[in-house]
Short mmCIF file of C-alpha atoms in Angstrom, two decimals:
data_model
loop_
_atom_site.label_atom_id
_atom_site.label_comp_id
_atom_site.label_asym_id
_atom_site.label_seq_id
_atom_site.Cartn_x
_atom_site.Cartn_y
_atom_site.Cartn_z
CA MET A 1 33.49 75.51 -189.19
CA ASP A 2 30.18 75.53 -187.87
CA ASN A 3 28.89 78.93 -187.58
CA THR A 4 25.11 77.31 -186.87
CA PRO A 5 24.53 79.66 -184.06
CA LEU A 6 22.98 77.88 -181.06
CA PRO A 7 18.84 79.22 -181.63
CA ASP A 8 19.08 77.22 -184.58
CA ASN A 9 19.50 73.90 -183.19
CA ASN A 10 16.98 74.59 -181.01
CA LYS A 11 14.96 75.39 -183.56
CA LYS A 12 15.48 72.34 -185.21
CA TRP A 13 15.16 70.59 -181.52
CA LYS A 14 11.80 71.70 -181.34
CA LEU A 15 10.69 70.92 -185.32
CA LYS A 16 11.62 67.27 -184.46
CA LEU A 17 9.87 66.78 -181.65
CA HIS A 18 6.77 68.58 -183.01
CA GLU A 19 6.62 66.49 -186.55
CA ILE A 20 7.28 63.00 -183.70
CA ILE A 21 4.18 64.38 -181.38
CA TYR A 22 1.78 65.52 -183.55
CA GLU A 23 1.72 64.21 -186.70
CA ALA A 24 1.17 60.59 -188.11
CA ASP A 25 2.98 60.56 -191.81
CA THR A 26 6.30 59.92 -190.28
CA PRO A 27 7.10 56.26 -188.06
CA ASN A 28 8.31 58.39 -185.14
CA GLY A 29 5.22 59.73 -185.40
CA LYS A 30 2.98 56.61 -186.22
CA LEU A 31 5.56 55.08 -183.16
CA PHE A 32 4.32 57.75 -180.74
CA ASP A 33 0.82 57.86 -181.48
CA ILE A 34 0.62 54.45 -181.20
CA LEU A 35 2.00 54.27 -178.07
CA LEU A 36 0.07 57.44 -176.68
CA LEU A 37 -3.06 54.61 -177.93
CA ILE A 38 -2.06 51.85 -175.58
CA LEU A 39 -0.87 54.57 -172.95
CA ILE A 40 -5.19 56.20 -173.15
CA LEU A 41 -6.58 52.85 -173.22
CA ALA A 42 -4.58 51.75 -169.54
CA SER A 43 -5.33 54.76 -168.25
CA ILE A 44 -9.56 53.93 -168.99
CA LEU A 45 -8.74 50.35 -167.89
CA LEU A 46 -6.85 52.02 -164.55
CA VAL A 47 -10.62 53.53 -164.18
CA MET A 48 -12.48 51.01 -164.93
CA LEU A 49 -11.02 48.78 -162.85
CA GLU A 50 -10.62 51.32 -159.84
CA SER A 51 -14.99 51.21 -159.77
CA VAL A 52 -14.97 47.70 -159.56
CA LYS A 53 -14.77 47.38 -155.48
CA GLU A 54 -13.65 43.67 -155.44
CA ILE A 55 -10.96 44.56 -157.75
CA ASP A 56 -9.74 47.97 -155.73
CA LEU A 57 -10.00 46.20 -152.70
CA GLN A 58 -7.33 43.52 -153.39
CA TYR A 59 -4.90 45.44 -156.14
CA HIS A 60 -5.51 49.39 -154.75
CA PHE A 61 -1.74 49.72 -154.58
CA TRP A 62 -0.95 48.77 -158.00
CA LEU A 63 -3.98 50.51 -159.70
CA ASN A 64 -2.21 53.49 -157.58
CA VAL A 65 0.77 52.77 -159.12
CA GLY A 66 -0.45 52.33 -162.59
CA GLU A 67 -2.13 55.65 -162.27
CA TRP A 68 0.76 57.52 -161.32
CA ILE A 69 2.83 56.47 -164.08
CA VAL A 70 0.11 56.96 -166.49
CA THR A 71 -0.22 60.68 -164.93
CA ILE A 72 3.44 61.24 -165.51
CA LEU A 73 3.89 60.00 -168.90
CA PHE A 74 1.00 61.79 -169.73
CA THR A 75 2.00 64.80 -167.67
CA ILE A 76 5.57 64.86 -170.17
CA GLU A 77 3.07 64.56 -173.04
CA TYR A 78 1.62 67.63 -172.32
CA ILE A 79 4.31 69.44 -171.26
CA ALA A 80 6.16 68.69 -174.91
CA ARG A 81 3.07 69.01 -176.80
CA ILE A 82 3.35 73.04 -175.28
CA VAL A 83 7.17 73.42 -175.98
CA SER A 84 6.78 71.82 -179.03
CA VAL A 85 5.02 74.73 -180.83
CA LYS A 86 5.47 78.52 -181.85
CA LYS A 87 2.70 79.67 -179.81
CA PRO A 88 1.75 77.72 -176.82
CA TRP A 89 -1.15 79.12 -175.93
CA ARG A 90 -3.31 77.56 -179.17
CA TYR A 91 -2.83 74.65 -177.55
CA ILE A 92 -3.61 75.81 -174.12
CA PHE A 93 -6.41 76.80 -174.68
CA SER A 94 -7.82 74.14 -177.99
CA PHE A 95 -10.22 71.72 -177.26
CA TYR A 96 -7.70 68.97 -177.19
CA GLY A 97 -5.43 71.01 -174.75
CA ILE A 98 -8.38 71.59 -171.87
CA ILE A 99 -9.12 67.57 -172.52
CA ASP A 100 -5.38 66.82 -171.91
CA LEU A 101 -5.65 68.94 -169.20
CA LEU A 102 -8.40 67.82 -167.32
CA SER A 103 -7.82 64.40 -168.11
CA THR A 104 -3.88 64.55 -165.78
CA LEU A 105 -5.01 67.05 -163.40
CA PRO A 106 -7.27 65.08 -161.34
CA LYS A 107 -4.84 62.87 -159.91
CA TYR A 108 -2.49 65.91 -158.65
CA LEU A 109 -5.29 67.35 -156.85
CA SER A 110 -5.93 64.46 -154.94
CA LEU A 111 -2.36 65.09 -153.09
CA ILE A 112 -4.08 69.02 -152.22
CA LEU A 113 -8.02 67.57 -151.76
CA VAL A 114 -7.12 65.38 -148.73
CA GLY A 115 -9.41 64.42 -145.61
CA THR A 116 -12.60 62.30 -145.20
CA HIS A 117 -14.55 65.20 -146.32
CA ALA A 118 -13.31 65.17 -149.77
CA LEU A 119 -13.26 61.38 -150.39
CA VAL A 120 -16.31 61.75 -152.81
CA ALA A 121 -14.92 65.02 -154.47
CA ILE A 122 -11.82 63.12 -155.33
CA ARG A 123 -12.95 60.04 -156.83
CA ALA A 124 -15.85 62.08 -159.03
CA LEU A 125 -12.23 64.76 -160.08
CA ARG A 126 -10.53 61.21 -160.83
CA LEU A 127 -13.03 60.33 -163.44
CA LEU A 128 -12.30 62.83 -165.39
CA ARG A 129 -9.47 60.92 -166.92
CA ILE A 130 -12.10 59.32 -169.03
CA PHE A 131 -11.69 62.28 -171.03
CA ARG A 132 -9.35 60.78 -172.86
CA ILE A 133 -11.03 58.53 -174.65
CA LEU A 134 -11.64 61.77 -176.51
CA LYS A 135 -7.94 61.89 -177.75
CA LEU A 136 -8.58 58.87 -179.36
CA ALA A 137 -10.06 60.77 -182.21
CA ARG A 138 -7.51 62.65 -183.49
CA TYR A 139 -5.54 59.50 -184.13
CA LEU A 140 -7.86 58.30 -186.49
CA GLY A 141 -7.92 59.22 -189.87
CA ALA A 142 -11.14 57.85 -191.26
CA SER A 143 -12.80 59.83 -188.45
CA ASN A 144 -11.95 63.04 -191.12
CA GLN A 145 -14.55 61.74 -194.04
CA LEU A 146 -17.36 60.46 -191.09
CA THR A 147 -16.99 63.76 -189.68
CA SER A 148 -17.37 65.03 -193.12
CA ALA A 149 -20.83 62.95 -194.21
CA ILE A 150 -21.99 64.09 -191.00
CA LYS A 151 -21.58 67.82 -191.07
CA ALA A 152 -23.14 67.28 -195.25
CA SER A 153 -26.03 65.22 -194.22
CA ARG A 154 -26.69 67.68 -190.30
CA ALA A 155 -29.67 68.85 -192.16
CA LYS A 156 -31.33 66.13 -193.42
CA ILE A 157 -30.86 64.18 -190.16
CA LEU A 158 -32.59 67.75 -188.56
CA VAL A 159 -35.87 67.37 -191.09
CA PHE A 160 -35.75 63.46 -189.85
CA ILE A 161 -35.61 64.21 -186.00
CA PHE A 162 -38.11 66.79 -186.58
CA THR A 163 -40.32 64.55 -188.41
CA VAL A 164 -40.19 61.51 -185.69
CA VAL A 165 -41.14 64.13 -182.96
CA ILE A 166 -44.17 65.03 -184.87
CA ILE A 167 -44.98 61.59 -185.61
CA ALA A 168 -44.68 60.60 -182.13
CA THR A 169 -46.70 63.93 -180.90
CA ILE A 170 -49.80 62.59 -183.14
CA PHE A 171 -49.41 59.13 -181.74
CA GLY A 172 -48.69 59.86 -178.43
CA THR A 173 -51.31 62.25 -178.83
CA ILE A 174 -54.22 59.20 -179.79
CA MET A 175 -52.97 56.85 -177.68
CA TYR A 176 -53.88 59.26 -174.69
CA LEU A 177 -57.73 59.68 -176.25
CA VAL A 178 -58.06 56.14 -176.54
CA GLU A 179 -56.08 54.43 -173.45
CA GLY A 180 -56.82 57.37 -171.10
CA GLU A 181 -55.85 57.91 -167.67
CA GLU A 182 -56.80 54.21 -166.01
CA ASN A 183 -54.68 52.36 -168.51
CA GLY A 184 -51.43 54.21 -167.25
CA PHE A 185 -51.80 57.18 -169.62
CA SER A 186 -52.34 59.88 -167.91
CA SER A 187 -51.29 63.01 -170.01
CA ILE A 188 -50.22 63.75 -173.47
CA PRO A 189 -46.33 63.98 -172.68
CA ARG A 190 -46.59 60.85 -170.61
CA SER A 191 -48.28 59.31 -173.84
CA VAL A 192 -45.43 60.86 -175.86
CA TYR A 193 -43.09 59.55 -174.16
CA TRP A 194 -44.39 56.05 -174.68
CA ALA A 195 -45.06 56.53 -178.52
CA ILE A 196 -41.07 57.31 -178.23
CA VAL A 197 -39.64 54.06 -176.24
CA THR A 198 -42.36 51.96 -178.56
CA LEU A 199 -41.26 53.82 -181.72
CA THR A 200 -37.42 53.55 -181.15
CA THR A 201 -38.29 49.84 -180.40
CA VAL A 202 -36.66 50.11 -177.00
CA GLY A 203 -40.19 49.43 -175.26
CA TYR A 204 -39.21 49.42 -171.72
CA GLY A 205 -42.74 48.37 -170.81
CA ASP A 206 -43.54 50.76 -167.59
CA ILE A 207 -46.57 52.16 -170.09
CA ALA A 208 -48.85 49.05 -172.30
CA PRO A 209 -51.60 49.55 -174.16
CA GLN A 210 -55.07 47.26 -172.79
CA THR A 211 -57.58 47.72 -175.39
CA ALA A 212 -57.50 46.54 -178.56
CA LEU A 213 -57.25 49.66 -180.46
CA GLY A 214 -54.44 50.53 -178.56
CA GLN A 215 -52.80 47.64 -179.41
CA LEU A 216 -53.31 47.48 -183.12
CA ILE A 217 -51.43 51.49 -182.88
CA SER A 218 -48.99 50.58 -180.92
CA THR A 219 -48.33 47.57 -183.36
CA VAL A 220 -48.29 49.89 -186.50
CA ILE A 221 -45.87 52.11 -184.44
CA MET A 222 -43.60 49.06 -183.90
CA ILE A 223 -43.34 48.43 -187.00
CA LEU A 224 -42.58 51.81 -188.40
CA GLY A 225 -39.94 52.02 -185.94
CA TYR A 226 -38.11 49.36 -188.33
CA GLY A 227 -38.69 50.92 -190.73
CA ILE A 228 -37.40 54.75 -188.98
CA ILE A 229 -34.15 52.84 -188.08
CA ALA A 230 -32.73 52.86 -191.14
CA VAL A 231 -33.28 56.25 -192.00
CA PRO A 232 -30.52 58.12 -190.57
CA THR A 233 -28.37 55.23 -191.31
CA GLY A 234 -29.12 55.54 -194.53
CA ILE A 235 -28.27 59.01 -194.72
CA ILE A 236 -24.70 59.37 -193.23
CA SER A 237 -23.88 56.28 -195.60
CA ALA A 238 -24.54 57.80 -198.91
CA GLU A 239 -22.52 60.82 -197.87
CA TYR A 240 -19.89 59.17 -196.86
CA SER A 241 -20.11 57.17 -200.08
CA ARG A 242 -20.25 60.10 -201.75
CA SER A 243 -16.94 61.78 -200.46
CA THR A 244 -15.02 58.90 -200.75
CA THR A 245 -15.83 58.46 -204.70
CA THR A 246 -15.28 62.49 -204.74
CA ASP A 247 -12.00 62.51 -203.21
CA GLU A 248 -9.74 60.92 -204.83
CA HIS A 249 -11.24 62.51 -208.37
CA PRO A 250 -13.86 65.42 -207.19
CA LYS A 251 -13.96 66.66 -211.10
CA LYS A 252 -14.25 63.05 -212.81
CA GLY A 253 -16.49 61.59 -210.29
CA VAL A 254 -14.54 58.34 -210.60
CA ALA A 255 -15.03 56.10 -207.58
CA ASN A 256 -12.31 55.33 -205.07
CA HIS A 257 -11.31 52.04 -204.73
CA ASN A 258 -9.44 52.41 -201.85
CA GLN A 259 -11.69 53.18 -198.95
CA ASP A 260 -8.92 53.34 -196.57
CA HIS A 261 -6.78 56.63 -198.21
CA VAL A 262 -7.54 59.83 -196.17
CA PRO A 263 -7.21 62.90 -198.60
CA LEU A 264 -6.93 64.59 -195.64
CA ASN A 265 -3.63 63.83 -193.89
CA THR A 266 -2.46 64.38 -190.41
CA LEU A 267 0.68 67.05 -190.66
CA SER A 268 0.03 69.98 -187.99
CA CYS A 269 0.86 73.53 -188.80
CA GLN A 270 3.91 74.00 -185.74
CA SER A 271 2.99 78.19 -186.08
CA CYS A 272 -0.93 77.29 -185.81
CA LEU A 273 -1.85 74.09 -184.86
CA ALA A 274 -4.24 74.19 -188.01
CA ASP A 275 -4.60 70.00 -189.27
CA LYS A 276 -6.53 68.35 -191.93
CA HIS A 277 -4.30 69.74 -194.57
CA LYS A 278 -3.71 68.04 -198.33
CA ASP A 279 -1.95 64.67 -199.12
CA LYS A 280 1.12 66.78 -200.65
CA ALA A 281 0.40 70.38 -199.16
CA GLU A 282 4.08 71.49 -198.28
CA TYR A 283 2.63 74.70 -196.79
CA CYS A 284 0.18 75.79 -194.07
CA TYR A 285 -3.19 76.61 -195.21
CA ASN A 286 -3.59 79.59 -192.60
CA CYS A 287 -0.26 80.73 -192.45
CA GLY A 288 1.84 79.65 -195.15
CA HIS A 289 4.43 78.18 -192.22
CA PRO A 290 6.29 75.41 -193.81
CA LEU A 291 4.75 71.88 -192.77
CA PHE A 292 7.74 69.71 -192.83
CA ILE A 293 11.40 70.18 -190.73
CA GLU A 294 14.11 71.87 -193.84
CA LYS A 295 16.74 68.57 -194.60
CA ASP A 296 20.24 69.92 -194.40
#
């Protein structure tokens, strides 16, 4: 005789739903994430196609149908995410929870905000669906290492940016003195703007040195710019390489030859929504809640 009460069955159903939606280490979770990625990309594609007037005029009905299908599916996903967690408000007020809501609301708001005066506002609101692209990051496991590398190198990058600003200020001031207002360098801020554009090798061409000395200085700045471009890339690459080398063997420092391995998995706690757990973790590091569904 089965004496299992209904609440326990309900709890297992929610745990299973949570496993599918919030985790990507199971077959069902991987399938859900793949389908969701396709849906996100499809929604972004619809936004882009709608912005092309010729396409929108010819296929407006089908684009509208596609938007409603995407909106309804994302609404179901949003509700499922709320239902499958113990503390819904943690998800609702989380970064991705707000993004999910903002990317789903505009289509419904278009039903309320009707009239010729609201057409422009509706169109602007519908562009909020582009926020769905931010949801792509949560499904890219390797982004954990890249994020850690950027955080570890942020101090060096800030020093680098500060150095570039100083160099641009110095060269901008020099060019203001050398070229003068008659050649377009009407002020130090405008000259610094030119120095930054030249140093980053963008070269808009709206301001150009006319004197031989000014052209010589600009040549030095351009050559210096090519060397500077590689600095932040090198800093982040070094930190990324260090993390992939030491994550697998932090004490021995043995190189990790599997560059696709991510020591922090996709498990999300059903109680507090904490993520980035270790590969073999069985309990949440934040609240101690079990990470896996108990098997009968």
